[in-house]
Amino acid sequence: RQMCKETDLIVNILGGLLILRFGYKKCLHIYSLCVTLGQVLFATGVSLQAYPIMLLGRFMVGCGAENLMITQY
């Protein structure tokens, strides 16, 4: 569980820097796209029973969703 907290911290810092550099509107679209593509990858991985694809999709959803919450507020 400790590793998840450290990973969240890194993802949030990088996401915040992207928001400062590109602005809220662009990042809102980027993070939404990341979540959407992650869900598609995850669903594809489930239907193909390919665990690495599912992990990649879940990783993309996690990175996009964390930063999407920051961008919305």
Backbone as a ProteinNet text record, in pm:
[ID]
protein_1_A
[PRIMARY]
RQMCKETDLIVNILGGLLILRFGYKKCLHIYSLCVTLGQVLFATGVSLQAYPIMLLGRFMVGCGAENLMITQY
[TERTIARY]
82.1	0	85.8	202.8	289.7	334.1	357.6	401.3	292.6	166.3	56.9	54.9	83.2	84.4	195.6	311.8	424	394.7	334.8	299.9	196.2	95.2	-6.1	57.4	152.8	220.2	292.5	364.5	438.7	343.1	236.7	140	72.5	37.3	-29.1	63.6	189.1	283.9	303	324.4	340	213.5	98.9	-27.5	-46.1	-7.3	-16.1	74.7	193.8	286.1	231.8	167.2	105.4	-8.8	-85.6	-195.3	-140.7	-34	25.5	82	137.9	201	99.2	-1.1	-93.4	-230.1	-263.5	-393.2	-496	-601.7	-703.1	-782.5	-821.7	-908.8	-839.8	-716.2	-644.3	-622.4	-584	-557.5	-684.2	-795.8	-923.6	-952.1	-926	-946.4	-844.7	-720.1	-615	-644.1	-678.1	-703.1	-830.7	-932.2	-1055	-1026.4	-944.8	-906.3	-826.2	-739.7	-659.1	-748.8	-848.6	-941.9	-1022	-1069.5	-1148.9	-1067.6	-947	-862.1	-822.6	-801.5	-769.2	-882.8	-1005.5	-1121.7	-1135.8	-1111	-1117.9	-1010.7	-888.1	-781.3	-814.3	-867.9	-903	-1009.5	-1113.1	-1220	-1167	-1077	-1016	-933.1	-858.5	-778.7	-863.6	-978.7	-1069.4	-1125	-1167.9	-1226.1	-1122.2	-996.3	-888.8	-820.9	-858.6	-796.2	-645	-607.3	-466.6	-439.1	-377.6	-352.6	-265	-158.1	-77.1	-155.1	-246.7	-328.9	-422.8	-475.8	-563	-485.6	-362.4	-281.2	-250.2	-217.3	-190.1	-313.9	-429	-553.1	-583.4	-561.9	-587.5	-490.6	-366.5	-267.6	-309.7	-356.6	-399.9	-520.9	-614.4	-732.5	-689.7	-600.1	-554.5	-485.4	-396.3	-324.9	-420.1	-511.2	-604	-705.7	-758.7	-863.5	-809.9	-689.8	-630.4	-618.1	-564.5	-542.6	-670.8	-766.3	-894.7	-965.6	-955.3	-1017	-950.6	-820.3	-748.7	-790.1	-801.3	-836.8	-977.5	-1069.4	-1207.5	-1223.4	-1135.4	-1148.7	-1041.1
-120.1	0	125.4	119.5	235.8	277.3	179.7	210.4	286.4	254.7	324.3	471.6	503	642.8	720	657.9	724.5	744.3	645	655.7	764.8	771.2	876.8	1014.8	1028.6	1157	1198.3	1105.7	1136.1	1171.6	1092.1	1117	1252.4	1286.2	1414	1532.3	1519.7	1629.3	1650.2	1541.6	1554.2	1609.5	1563.1	1613.9	1761.8	1804.6	1945.9	2032.2	1981.4	2055.7	2067.9	1961.5	1968.8	2070.1	2075.3	2172.2	2313.6	2338.3	2472.7	2508.6	2410.6	2437.9	2455.5	2368.3	2368.4	2427.6	2446.5	2501.8	2394.2	2439.9	2347.1	2280.5	2359.5	2303.8	2194.3	2218.6	2116.2	1991	2009.9	1895.1	1819	1888.7	1821.2	1725.7	1768.8	1682.3	1568.3	1598.7	1495.8	1388	1427.6	1330	1250.7	1315.5	1242.8	1139.3	1176.5	1082.8	966.3	995.8	892.4	791.9	840.8	752.3	668.1	731.2	660	551	586.3	486.8	375	410.3	309.4	210.9	261.5	172.9	81.1	136.8	54.9	-54.1	-17.2	-116.3	-224	-182.4	-278.6	-375.9	-322.8	-408.8	-503.1	-452.4	-537.6	-648.3	-612.6	-711.6	-818.5	-778.8	-876.6	-971	-916.1	-1002.4	-1094.9	-1049.5	-1133.8	-1217.9	-1195.7	-1260.2	-1237	-1111.8	-1071.5	-982.3	-1038.8	-967	-842.5	-844.5	-722.7	-606.1	-636.1	-529.8	-472.5	-559	-512.4	-423.1	-460.2	-378	-241.6	-239.5	-112.8	-23.6	-82.4	-5.6	48.7	-33.2	11.4	122.3	111.3	214.9	347.6	342.4	465.1	526.5	442.6	493.6	560.7	497.4	554.3	687.5	695.8	822.1	931.7	897.5	997.5	1041.4	946.8	979	1063.6	1031.2	1109.8	1256.6	1278.3	1414.9	1481.9	1402.8	1457.8	1519.6	1455.9	1513.5	1646.3	1653.7	1777.4	1886.8	1852.3	1950.7	2004.5	1922.6	1966.8	2064.6	2056.4	2144.1	2246.4
0	0	0	60.5	64.7	-75.2	-162.2	-297.5	-374.5	-347.9	-415.1	-378.4	-253.1	-210.4	-278.8	-291.9	-358	-506.4	-568.2	-709.8	-730.4	-644.2	-653.3	-642.1	-554.3	-536.4	-663.9	-724.2	-847.4	-960.7	-976.3	-1083.2	-1063.8	-941.6	-916	-938.9	-902.1	-926.2	-1076	-1150.2	-1295.7	-1360.9	-1314.7	-1367.8	-1338.8	-1219.9	-1185.8	-1270.8	-1298.4	-1384.5	-1526.6	-1574.4	-1707	-1709.6	-1602.5	-1594.6	-1598.4	-1525.9	-1526	-1662.5	-1731.1	-1860.8	-1973.2	-1979.2	-2092.9	-2062.8	-1936.9	-1901.9	-1868.1	-1802	-1752.6	-1864.4	-1964.4	-2068.5	-2148.6	-2191.2	-2267.1	-2183	-2058.4	-1971.7	-1939.7	-1931	-1908.9	-2023.9	-2145.5	-2261.9	-2264.7	-2233.5	-2234.4	-2131.4	-2009.5	-1903.5	-1929.6	-1987.4	-2023.1	-2130.9	-2227.3	-2332.4	-2274.7	-2180.1	-2115.2	-2042.4	-1972.1	-1901.2	-2000.4	-2106.8	-2205.9	-2275.5	-2320.4	-2386.5	-2289.7	-2164.3	-2064.4	-2044.9	-2043.7	-2029	-2150.7	-2269.6	-2391.5	-2388.2	-2348.2	-2337.7	-2235	-2121.8	-2018.3	-2068	-2133.4	-2185.2	-2292.9	-2375.9	-2478.2	-2413.8	-2311.4	-2240.4	-2175.1	-2122	-2060.3	-2166.1	-2279.2	-2382.2	-2444.8	-2451.7	-2506.2	-2398.6	-2275	-2159.6	-2159.3	-2185.6	-2189.7	-2069.5	-1969.2	-1844.6	-1863.2	-1943.7	-1961.4	-2021.8	-2113.8	-2172.3	-2066.9	-1982.7	-1874.7	-1778.7	-1746.1	-1656.7	-1717.4	-1845.7	-1912.8	-1912.2	-1940.5	-1938.1	-1799.9	-1698.6	-1561.3	-1519.5	-1564.4	-1537.1	-1600.3	-1724.6	-1792.6	-1724.3	-1682.4	-1611.3	-1481.2	-1407.8	-1281.6	-1299	-1396.3	-1420.1	-1466	-1554.4	-1605.1	-1501.4	-1424.1	-1326.5	-1211.4	-1164.7	-1055.8	-1097.2	-1214.9	-1261.2	-1307.8	-1352.4	-1392.4	-1271.9	-1156.4	-1036.4	-999.9	-1014.7	-983.9	-1081.3	-1208.1	-1311.7	-1291.6	-1245.9	-1228.6	-1113.4	-1014.4	-900	-905.1
[MASK]
+++++++++++++++++++++++++++++++++++++++++++++++++++++++++++++++++++++++++

